[in-house]
Each structure stands twice: as structure tokens, then as C-alpha cells.
Tab-separated table of C-alpha atoms and ligand atoms in Angstrom:
chain	number	residue	atom	x	y	z
D	1	MET	CA	-15.948	16.497	1.469
D	2	TYR	CA	-12.220	16.871	1.455
D	3	SER	CA	-10.499	17.733	-2.075
D	4	GLN	CA	-7.993	15.172	-3.212
D	5	GLY	CA	-4.220	16.099	-3.652
D	6	LEU	CA	-1.684	14.629	-6.063
D	7	ILE	CA	-0.415	12.271	-3.486
D	8	GLY	CA	-3.904	12.688	-1.173
D	9	ALA	CA	-1.691	14.568	1.698
D	10	LYS	CA	-3.516	17.033	3.460
D	11	THR	CA	-1.477	19.900	5.131
D	12	ASP	CA	-1.620	19.915	8.799
D	13	THR	CA	-3.791	23.283	8.913
D	14	ASP	CA	-6.670	21.497	7.100
D	15	GLU	CA	-7.100	18.417	9.315
D	16	ASP	CA	-9.910	18.623	11.410
D	17	GLU	CA	-10.960	16.233	13.916
D	18	ALA	CA	-13.651	14.710	11.385
D	19	PHE	CA	-10.981	13.785	8.670
D	20	LEU	CA	-8.570	12.306	10.762
D	21	ALA	CA	-11.649	9.988	12.476
D	22	ALA	CA	-12.963	9.273	9.119
D	23	PHE	CA	-9.072	8.386	8.417
D	24	GLN	CA	-8.823	6.016	11.630
D	25	ALA	CA	-12.199	4.573	10.740
D	26	ARG	CA	-10.781	3.308	7.422
D	27	ILE	CA	-7.705	2.013	9.224
D	28	ASP	CA	-9.498	0.007	12.021
D	29	ALA	CA	-11.642	-1.484	9.182
D	30	GLU	CA	-8.098	-2.978	7.870
D	31	GLU	CA	-8.782	-1.219	4.639
D	32	LYS	CA	-5.570	-0.371	2.783
D	33	ILE	CA	-4.619	3.342	2.000
D	34	GLU	CA	-3.384	3.642	-1.582
D	35	PRO	CA	-1.199	6.455	-2.891
D	36	ASN	CA	-4.284	8.863	-4.087
D	37	ASP	CA	-6.493	8.283	-1.148
D	38	PRO	CA	-6.514	11.276	1.232
D	39	MET	CA	-4.197	10.916	4.568
D	40	PRO	CA	-3.079	12.985	7.212
D	41	GLU	CA	0.384	14.210	6.364
D	42	GLY	CA	1.604	12.576	9.756
D	43	TYR	CA	1.059	9.114	8.210
D	44	ARG	CA	2.289	10.417	5.091
D	45	LYS	CA	5.746	11.572	6.534
D	46	THR	CA	5.871	8.532	9.083
D	47	LEU	CA	5.886	6.312	6.022
D	48	VAL	CA	8.296	8.487	3.900
D	49	ARG	CA	10.772	8.327	6.992
D	50	GLN	CA	10.334	4.600	7.402
D	51	ILE	CA	10.098	2.803	3.948
D	52	GLY	CA	12.946	5.726	2.951
D	53	GLN	CA	15.017	4.461	5.874
D	54	HIS	CA	14.235	0.564	5.172
D	55	ALA	CA	15.368	0.833	1.463
D	56	HIS	CA	18.507	2.885	2.701
D	57	SER	CA	19.329	-0.085	4.937
D	58	GLU	CA	18.709	-2.570	2.152
D	59	ILE	CA	21.057	-0.929	-0.266
D	60	VAL	CA	23.896	0.001	2.833
D	61	GLY	CA	23.295	-3.355	3.434
D	62	MET	CA	25.113	-4.829	0.539
D	63	LEU	CA	28.148	-3.594	1.365
D	64	PRO	CA	29.192	-5.853	4.533
D	65	GLU	CA	28.283	-9.032	2.794
D	66	GLY	CA	29.347	-7.593	-0.756
D	67	ASN	CA	33.047	-7.516	0.932
D	68	TRP	CA	32.870	-11.300	0.970
D	69	ILE	CA	31.631	-12.162	-2.853
D	70	THR	CA	35.119	-12.721	-4.135
D	71	ARG	CA	36.229	-14.516	-0.868
D	72	ALA	CA	33.637	-17.189	-0.795
D	73	PRO	CA	34.808	-20.478	-0.010
D	74	SER	CA	33.298	-22.046	-3.086
D	75	LEU	CA	31.500	-21.902	-6.380
D	76	ARG	CA	28.258	-22.691	-4.450
D	77	ARG	CA	28.558	-20.588	-1.756
D	78	LYS	CA	29.648	-17.574	-4.137
D	79	ALA	CA	26.741	-17.884	-6.188
D	80	ALA	CA	24.440	-18.275	-3.263
D	81	LEU	CA	25.763	-14.954	-1.821
D	82	LEU	CA	25.814	-13.176	-5.062
D	83	ALA	CA	22.223	-13.732	-5.712
D	84	LYS	CA	21.809	-12.809	-2.004
D	85	VAL	CA	23.322	-9.366	-2.077
D	86	GLN	CA	21.480	-8.790	-5.498
D	87	ASP	CA	18.116	-9.703	-3.603
D	88	GLU	CA	18.991	-7.046	-1.031
D	89	GLY	CA	19.442	-4.334	-4.020
D	90	GLY	CA	16.139	-5.415	-5.506
D	91	HIS	CA	14.674	-5.040	-2.077
D	92	GLY	CA	16.281	-1.086	-1.821
D	93	LEU	CA	14.425	-0.448	-5.161
D	94	TYR	CA	11.005	-1.695	-4.532
D	95	LEU	CA	11.122	0.387	-1.427
D	96	TYR	CA	12.453	3.364	-2.771
D	97	SER	CA	9.352	2.933	-5.373
D	98	ALA	CA	6.988	2.427	-2.736
D	99	ALA	CA	8.206	5.735	-0.763
D	100	GLU	CA	8.238	7.475	-4.264
D	101	THR	CA	4.278	7.017	-4.365
D	102	LEU	CA	4.214	9.353	-1.148
D	103	GLY	CA	5.369	12.057	-3.253
D	104	VAL	CA	9.105	12.050	-2.517
D	105	SER	CA	11.906	11.224	-4.676
D	106	ARG	CA	14.665	8.947	-4.737
D	107	GLU	CA	17.350	11.946	-5.329
D	108	GLN	CA	15.810	13.535	-1.966
D	109	MET	CA	15.924	10.440	-0.253
D	110	THR	CA	19.468	9.620	-1.326
D	111	GLU	CA	20.493	13.339	-0.260
D	112	GLU	CA	19.178	12.760	3.046
D	113	LEU	CA	21.009	9.458	3.540
D	114	LEU	CA	24.290	10.891	2.238
D	115	SER	CA	24.017	13.974	4.656
D	116	GLY	CA	22.967	11.902	7.546
D	117	LYS	CA	19.741	13.055	8.118
D	118	ALA	CA	18.048	10.035	7.116
D	119	LYS	CA	19.043	6.932	8.972
D	120	TYR	CA	19.768	3.322	7.746
D	121	SER	CA	19.741	0.129	10.464
D	122	SER	CA	22.293	0.072	13.130
D	123	ILE	CA	23.326	-3.484	12.261
D	124	PHE	CA	25.255	-2.382	9.287
D	125	ASN	CA	27.742	-0.392	10.981
D	126	TYR	CA	29.785	-3.420	11.945
D	127	PRO	CA	32.360	-5.298	10.110
D	128	THR	CA	32.715	-8.494	8.717
D	129	LEU	CA	36.045	-9.906	9.667
D	130	THR	CA	35.444	-13.470	8.926
D	131	TRP	CA	33.343	-15.681	6.755
D	132	ALA	CA	31.539	-16.803	9.450
D	133	ASP	CA	30.232	-13.273	9.831
D	134	ILE	CA	28.031	-14.214	6.461
D	135	GLY	CA	26.489	-17.026	8.206
D	136	ALA	CA	25.564	-15.033	11.209
D	137	ILE	CA	24.465	-12.424	8.813
D	138	GLY	CA	22.120	-14.420	7.125
D	139	TRP	CA	20.851	-16.419	10.100
D	140	LEU	CA	20.528	-13.622	12.562
D	141	VAL	CA	20.255	-10.402	10.676
D	142	ASP	CA	17.908	-11.771	8.257
D	143	GLY	CA	16.449	-13.580	10.584
D	144	ALA	CA	15.386	-10.279	12.670
D	145	ALA	CA	14.357	-8.546	9.423
D	146	ILE	CA	12.135	-11.549	8.857
D	147	MET	CA	10.455	-11.243	12.069
D	148	ASN	CA	10.272	-7.817	11.765
D	149	GLN	CA	8.831	-7.309	7.971
D	150	ILE	CA	6.507	-10.470	8.189
D	151	PRO	CA	4.158	-8.159	10.184
D	152	LEU	CA	4.924	-4.907	7.622
D	153	CYS	CA	3.021	-7.452	4.854
D	154	ARG	CA	-0.155	-6.366	6.630
D	155	CYS	CA	1.047	-2.507	6.971
D	156	SER	CA	-2.130	-0.041	6.242
D	157	TYR	CA	-0.373	1.278	3.216
D	158	GLY	CA	-0.826	-0.839	0.182
D	159	PRO	CA	2.507	-0.010	-1.708
D	160	TYR	CA	4.412	-1.148	1.257
D	161	ALA	CA	2.737	-4.015	2.324
D	162	ARG	CA	2.885	-5.567	-1.283
D	163	ALA	CA	6.174	-4.802	-1.881
D	164	MET	CA	7.001	-6.567	1.641
D	165	ILE	CA	5.635	-9.744	0.344
D	166	ARG	CA	8.307	-10.437	-2.064
D	167	VAL	CA	10.840	-9.300	0.170
D	168	CYS	CA	10.076	-11.634	2.984
D	169	LYS	CA	10.026	-14.774	0.134
D	170	GLU	CA	13.650	-13.815	-0.417
D	171	GLU	CA	14.594	-13.090	3.085
D	172	SER	CA	13.469	-16.596	3.968
D	173	PHE	CA	15.922	-17.858	1.675
D	174	HIS	CA	18.778	-15.406	3.284
D	175	GLN	CA	18.097	-16.666	6.492
D	176	ARG	CA	18.196	-20.329	5.400
D	177	GLN	CA	21.557	-19.628	3.323
D	178	GLY	CA	23.290	-18.559	6.694
D	179	TYR	CA	21.847	-21.153	9.176
D	180	GLU	CA	23.311	-23.765	6.838
D	181	ILE	CA	26.711	-21.766	6.991
D	182	MET	CA	26.609	-21.790	10.555
D	183	MET	CA	25.705	-25.436	10.582
D	184	THR	CA	28.776	-26.405	8.161
D	185	LEU	CA	31.008	-24.617	10.149
D	186	ALA	CA	29.591	-25.514	13.913
D	187	ARG	CA	29.938	-29.370	12.626
D	188	GLY	CA	33.182	-28.700	10.953
D	189	THR	CA	36.876	-28.701	12.336
D	190	PRO	CA	37.495	-27.039	15.949
D	191	GLU	CA	38.871	-23.835	14.396
D	192	GLN	CA	35.554	-23.854	12.333
D	193	LYS	CA	33.631	-23.911	15.347
D	194	GLU	CA	35.295	-21.805	17.217
D	195	MET	CA	34.898	-18.811	14.039
D	196	ALA	CA	31.136	-19.577	14.439
D	197	GLN	CA	31.005	-18.850	17.925
D	198	ASP	CA	33.075	-15.642	17.390
D	199	ALA	CA	30.663	-14.668	14.968
D	200	LEU	CA	27.524	-15.515	17.044
D	201	ASN	CA	29.048	-13.547	19.956
D	202	ARG	CA	29.898	-10.309	17.678
D	203	TRP	CA	26.381	-10.553	15.922
D	204	TRP	CA	23.829	-11.195	18.887
D	205	TRP	CA	23.918	-8.014	20.351
D	206	PRO	CA	23.569	-5.844	17.410
D	207	SER	CA	21.095	-8.039	16.115
D	208	LEU	CA	18.619	-7.310	19.307
D	209	MET	CA	19.535	-3.600	18.498
D	210	MET	CA	17.716	-3.934	14.987
D	211	PHE	CA	14.240	-3.863	16.694
D	212	GLY	CA	14.897	-0.246	17.969
D	213	PRO	CA	14.905	1.332	21.118
D	214	HIS	CA	12.618	0.171	24.318
D	215	ASP	CA	9.100	0.790	23.486
D	216	SER	CA	9.065	3.286	26.330
D	217	ASP	CA	11.580	5.311	24.492
D	218	SER	CA	10.519	4.776	21.095
D	219	GLN	CA	8.822	7.909	19.815
D	220	HIS	CA	7.092	7.125	16.760
D	221	GLY	CA	5.811	3.595	18.396
D	222	ASP	CA	2.512	4.294	19.398
D	223	GLN	CA	1.178	6.329	16.752
D	224	SER	CA	2.468	3.980	13.962
D	225	MET	CA	0.658	0.942	15.641
D	226	LYS	CA	-2.492	3.289	16.016
D	227	TRP	CA	-2.086	3.633	12.250
D	228	LYS	CA	-1.460	0.243	11.743
D	229	ILE	CA	1.785	0.904	9.974
D	230	LYS	CA	3.682	-1.502	12.960
D	231	ARG	CA	1.826	-4.202	14.153
D	232	PHE	CA	3.797	-5.733	16.650
D	233	THR	CA	5.915	-3.060	19.351
D	234	ASN	CA	9.685	-3.059	18.997
D	235	ASP	CA	9.909	-5.122	22.421
D	236	GLU	CA	7.144	-7.709	20.866
D	237	LEU	CA	9.335	-8.480	18.023
D	238	ARG	CA	12.764	-8.379	20.226
D	239	GLN	CA	11.055	-10.886	22.032
D	240	LYS	CA	9.543	-12.887	19.291
D	241	PHE	CA	12.932	-12.920	17.656
D	242	VAL	CA	14.980	-14.266	20.923
D	243	ASP	CA	12.583	-16.826	21.712
D	244	ALA	CA	12.640	-18.227	17.701
D	245	THR	CA	16.748	-18.307	17.688
D	246	VAL	CA	17.760	-19.638	20.647
D	247	PRO	CA	16.744	-23.210	20.015
D	248	GLN	CA	18.471	-22.651	16.710
D	249	GLY	CA	21.649	-21.687	18.229
D	250	GLU	CA	21.366	-24.617	20.756
D	251	TYR	CA	20.560	-26.954	17.685
D	252	LEU	CA	24.168	-25.738	16.543
D	253	GLY	CA	25.525	-26.547	19.891
D	254	LEU	CA	26.799	-22.877	20.207
D	255	SER	CA	26.275	-20.572	23.442
D	256	PHE	CA	24.715	-17.240	23.502
D	257	PRO	CA	26.975	-14.053	24.834
D	258	ASP	CA	24.525	-13.220	27.404
D	259	PRO	CA	24.437	-14.998	30.889
D	260	ASP	CA	20.976	-13.737	31.748
D	261	LEU	CA	19.419	-15.525	28.852
D	262	ARG	CA	17.508	-18.049	30.619
D	263	TRP	CA	14.103	-19.985	29.769
D	264	ASN	CA	11.126	-18.523	31.884
D	265	GLU	CA	8.659	-21.631	32.403
D	266	GLU	CA	5.877	-18.944	33.859
D	267	ARG	CA	6.150	-16.492	30.833
D	268	GLY	CA	6.691	-19.015	28.268
D	269	SER	CA	9.522	-16.847	26.546
D	270	TYR	CA	13.165	-16.242	27.261
D	271	ASP	CA	14.617	-13.808	29.705
D	272	PHE	CA	17.393	-12.153	28.111
D	273	GLY	CA	19.892	-9.364	29.511
D	274	GLU	CA	20.059	-5.729	28.902
D	275	ILE	CA	21.004	-4.263	25.510
D	276	ASP	CA	24.042	-1.676	25.568
D	277	TRP	CA	21.884	1.101	25.120
D	278	ASP	CA	24.752	3.420	25.001
D	279	GLU	CA	26.479	1.713	22.017
D	280	PHE	CA	23.101	1.371	20.396
D	281	TRP	CA	22.525	5.421	20.170
D	282	ARG	CA	26.177	5.848	19.623
D	283	VAL	CA	25.849	3.491	16.356
D	284	VAL	CA	22.477	5.317	15.177
D	285	LYS	CA	24.268	8.858	15.644
D	286	GLY	CA	26.907	7.673	13.422
D	287	GLY	CA	29.827	6.497	15.826
D	288	GLY	CA	29.921	3.189	15.069
D	289	PRO	CA	33.232	1.280	13.601
D	290	MET	CA	31.994	1.418	9.859
D	291	ASN	CA	29.436	4.253	9.581
D	292	ARG	CA	32.106	6.594	8.148
D	293	GLU	CA	33.154	3.922	5.615
D	294	ARG	CA	29.314	2.915	4.697
D	295	ILE	CA	28.582	6.677	3.882
D	296	VAL	CA	31.957	7.182	1.603
D	297	ALA	CA	31.020	3.911	-0.058
D	298	ARG	CA	27.530	5.243	-0.650
D	299	ARG	CA	28.671	8.653	-1.874
D	300	LYS	CA	31.016	7.277	-4.198
D	301	ALA	CA	28.579	4.983	-5.698
D	302	TRP	CA	26.190	8.233	-5.989
D	303	GLU	CA	28.819	9.901	-7.447
D	304	ASP	CA	30.163	7.599	-10.191
D	305	GLY	CA	26.635	6.734	-11.093
D	306	GLN	CA	26.128	10.533	-12.095
D	307	TRP	CA	26.367	10.013	-15.531
D	308	VAL	CA	24.462	7.183	-16.159
D	309	ARG	CA	21.670	9.131	-14.543
D	310	GLU	CA	22.409	12.183	-16.765
D	311	ALA	CA	22.478	9.864	-19.939
D	312	ALA	CA	19.070	7.922	-19.060
D	313	LEU	CA	17.553	11.200	-18.701
D	314	ALA	CA	18.782	12.781	-21.980
D	315	HIS	CA	17.811	9.516	-23.532
D	316	ALA	CA	14.402	9.606	-22.289
D	317	GLU	CA	14.198	13.306	-23.452
D	318	LYS	CA	15.162	12.309	-26.863
D	319	ARG	CA	12.699	9.833	-27.157
D	320	ARG	CA	9.931	12.259	-25.903
D	321	ALA	CA	11.175	14.700	-28.294
D	322	ARG	CA	11.174	12.051	-31.403
D	323	ARG	CA	7.799	10.847	-30.281
D	324	GLU	CA	6.301	14.400	-30.113
D	325	ALA	CA	7.991	15.465	-33.797
D	326	THR	CA	6.288	12.243	-35.144
D	327	LYS	CA	2.964	13.107	-33.558
D	328	LEU	CA	3.130	16.531	-35.065
D	329	ALA	CA	4.214	15.336	-38.704
D	330	ALA	CA	1.328	12.968	-38.374
D	331	GLU	CA	-1.449	15.728	-37.859
L	1	BYC	N1	18.988	1.369	13.550
L	1	BYC	O1	10.571	5.655	17.481
L	1	BYC	P1	11.041	4.051	17.094
L	1	BYC	C1	17.768	-6.034	5.731
L	1	BYC	C2	15.569	4.973	14.785
L	1	BYC	S1	17.316	-4.257	6.102
L	1	BYC	C3	19.019	3.072	13.318
L	1	BYC	O2	10.885	3.299	17.464
L	1	BYC	P2	10.184	3.511	14.445
L	1	BYC	C4	18.953	-6.689	5.287
L	1	BYC	C5	14.217	5.362	14.380
L	1	BYC	O3	14.368	5.502	12.907
L	1	BYC	C6	16.206	-4.290	7.083
L	1	BYC	N2	18.050	3.578	13.745
L	1	BYC	O4	11.171	4.535	15.530
L	1	BYC	C7	19.529	-6.108	4.307
L	1	BYC	C8	14.015	6.557	15.061
L	1	BYC	O5	14.660	7.659	14.639
L	1	BYC	P3	14.279	8.801	13.344
L	1	BYC	C9	15.767	-3.047	7.848
L	1	BYC	C10	17.144	3.000	14.624
L	1	BYC	O6	10.555	3.919	12.974
L	1	BYC	C11	20.913	-6.648	3.969
L	1	BYC	C12	14.571	6.645	16.499
L	1	BYC	O7	15.349	5.403	16.246
L	1	BYC	N3	14.200	-3.154	8.409
L	1	BYC	O8	16.831	-6.721	6.414
L	1	BYC	O9	8.865	3.642	15.193
L	1	BYC	C13	21.207	-7.643	4.267
L	1	BYC	C14	13.479	6.008	17.634
L	1	BYC	O10	12.840	4.710	17.337
L	1	BYC	C15	16.966	1.759	14.681
L	1	BYC	C16	13.787	-1.787	8.644
L	1	BYC	O11	14.163	-0.757	8.041
L	1	BYC	C17	17.910	0.875	14.239
L	1	BYC	N4	18.302	-0.398	14.454
L	1	BYC	O12	10.646	1.801	14.977
L	1	BYC	C18	20.669	-8.393	5.136
L	1	BYC	C19	12.308	-2.213	9.107
L	1	BYC	N5	15.789	1.671	15.738
L	1	BYC	O13	13.603	8.290	12.232
L	1	BYC	C20	19.384	-7.660	5.898
L	1	BYC	C21	11.523	-0.914	8.602
L	1	BYC	C22	15.128	2.732	15.755
L	1	BYC	O14	12.929	9.546	14.245
L	1	BYC	N6	11.300	-0.428	9.998
L	1	BYC	N7	16.116	3.512	15.142
L	1	BYC	O15	15.281	9.789	13.106
L	1	BYC	C23	10.969	-0.563	11.416
L	1	BYC	O16	10.143	-1.582	11.710
L	1	BYC	C24	11.041	0.614	12.402
L	1	BYC	O17	11.274	1.868	11.668
L	1	BYC	C25	11.944	0.220	13.468
L	1	BYC	C26	11.857	1.437	14.258
L	1	BYC	C27	11.406	-0.942	13.999
L	1	BYC	C28	13.077	0.065	12.866
């Protein structure tokens, strides 16, 4: 029998085959793994990495859209965008909490983000140049996020799966909010339609990159599928996204910036062109148009919030000491 540690994680050295097989049997039986359950160290680390990076993506993802809150074209648009950006902040917080159940602190995760060790989604390293970009982000970026996140509601790790249920409901509102902006622009003046087309041209390929490298280059893919952290591979989800999104773009009367995009009758799916993988890896490694600015903004927010964290800790300590003193006096 294996002893259960605080976070249920076992060290690499004491993971024998019987333990790994018993764990895999639980996964295969679709049992949810909970924070105090024994788990292989690799499973724990994979989740900390993915959930942490997912949380960072939500928080960094507030920046490109936050940039347009003061310039939204009407009160209705402003209220909707404000609510959406607040939702993303909330998603980041649920996700940091889910990762904390695996024994890592929010401070550690933030330090990894600021030092460049932890990644966040490549998509947020592109600038938002016009109001149409807000439509394109909601439609395409949140659309891609939903495609990726719906299967995560069935992820084998309970706290991540449960966080995803609410996140997906909110993402669905975000996607519709973006599509409605695109529809308004596409049916507007020729200049407005041109803005919508320009935004689609700039956001299409980066949205396809959100799903990660080809399966053949995905280092973590096979193991994450086996552990049912991921339920579909990167390429499977990318294809589902293309198939769902192309008819939506056609309905808008817009065209996609891909000469190789066409319906394949035999496969019952769209064929599409090759992603510029050099661009993908450049952006992932910090060389995208907005990487530097995003990290500078997050570093400033973390430093500016230092006094709030200190005050909250001091307040908690004061309350704890007061409770102790009252307890002692009563004894
Ligand atoms: N960007 O082995 P692979 C949102 C990295 S936010 C950057 O296939 P995995 C929203 C990958 O991390 C939604 N890096 O990895 C917010 C790995 O590097 P490390 C964000 C990427 O984990 C605000 C390496 O490449 N969603 O919706 O099996 C406003 C090899 O990849 C990217 C999530 O985070 C990328 N695009 O699969 C609006 C979803 N792709 O870690 C909207 C949760 C890959 O070894 N995450 N890399 O240094 C996942 O589903 C998976 O982690 C991924 C990658 C599919 C992204």
C-alpha cells in the first residue's frame, strides 16, 4: 500500500509499475483524480504546467482587449467588453486555484511567467489595431478556446475539469459577442466591412496556432492523451475548429487568407494550408510583436500589487492573533 502525501504526489523513485498500472486503471475507468489522491509525479507536473500556462493565458489575454475598453463605440459594446475582460480575469483565478491544489503557489507560478519559464498562449502576442480586432478575437480566439476547452471539462483531474465547466459557459457568451461585432461590421459601410476583413486576415493564422504544434511535434501530446488530460490531439481540435468556423466566415461574406482552404468531399472536412511554424515558435519563444510589452505590463501589475498582498497577509495575521488571544482568554 502506498502512503498518501499532502498533495498525493509520489516521487519518481517510488513509482513502481504496480502503482502506475493501478493509476492508469483508474484513468481508464473514467474516475476523476482528486487533489489528495496518489498520482504519478509526471501527471502532477503536467497538470501544473498546463493549468498554470492556461491561467497565465487568461490573465495576459486581458491585455489586448482591455486596450479597447475606453474606445468601445457605444455604451452597450463597452459594457459587454468590460464584462468579458472581467470574466477572463475570473478564469485566471479559478485556474490558479485549481493549480494550487497540486501543491504549487500562485507566487511560484507568477515568478515563472515573469522569468519567461512558463509560457502563455502565443495568440496574445499580437496587437489589437482596430475595433474590428475585438470582434475577431471574440469570434476566432474565444471560438478556438471553446473548441479546446469543452473536452477539458472531461479532463481526468477533477478540479481542472470542474473549473472548465463554468469557463466554457462564459466563453460561449464571449464568442457570440465577437461574432455579433463582426456581423455588424460586415453588414456596415464598405470601410467597416474592410476593417472586418483586415481583422480576419490578421487573426486567422494565429488562431490556428493556438492549438499547438502538429501532433508529430507535440512533446506532451501522447502522454496527456493517455492520462486523459487531453481528450483530442492538437491537430484533431484544429481541424474541428476550421470545420466549424469557415461556414461562419462565409455567412459574414468574408474570405479567409488561405488559398489552399477548400472543402474535401471525401474527408467531409476542410483542407487548409500549412501554418508558418517558424512564426509560431518565434512567438512562443518570446519574439512576437507584443511579447515584451505583455511581460512588462504583467511585471508592473505584480509589483504594483505588492502592497495589497502584504496588507492582506498582515490583516490575516492580525485576525489570527486576535482569535488566538480570545481563545486563550476563554480557557
Ligand atoms: N502558445 O507538447 P505540446 C483564452 C507549447 S486563453 C504557446 O503540444 P501540450 C482567452 C507547449 O506549452 C486559452 N505555447 O503541449 C483568454 C509546450 O511547451 P512547454 C488558453 C504553446 O500542453 C483571454 C510546447 O509548445 N488555452 O481562451 O500537450 C481572452 C509543445 O506543445 C502553444 C489553454 O491554455 C501556444 N499556442 O498542448 C480571450 C488551453 N501551443 O510547456 C481568450 C490549455 C503549444 O513544454 N492548454 N505550446 O514549455 C492546452 O490545451 C495545451 O497545453 C495546448 C498544448 C494544446 C495549448
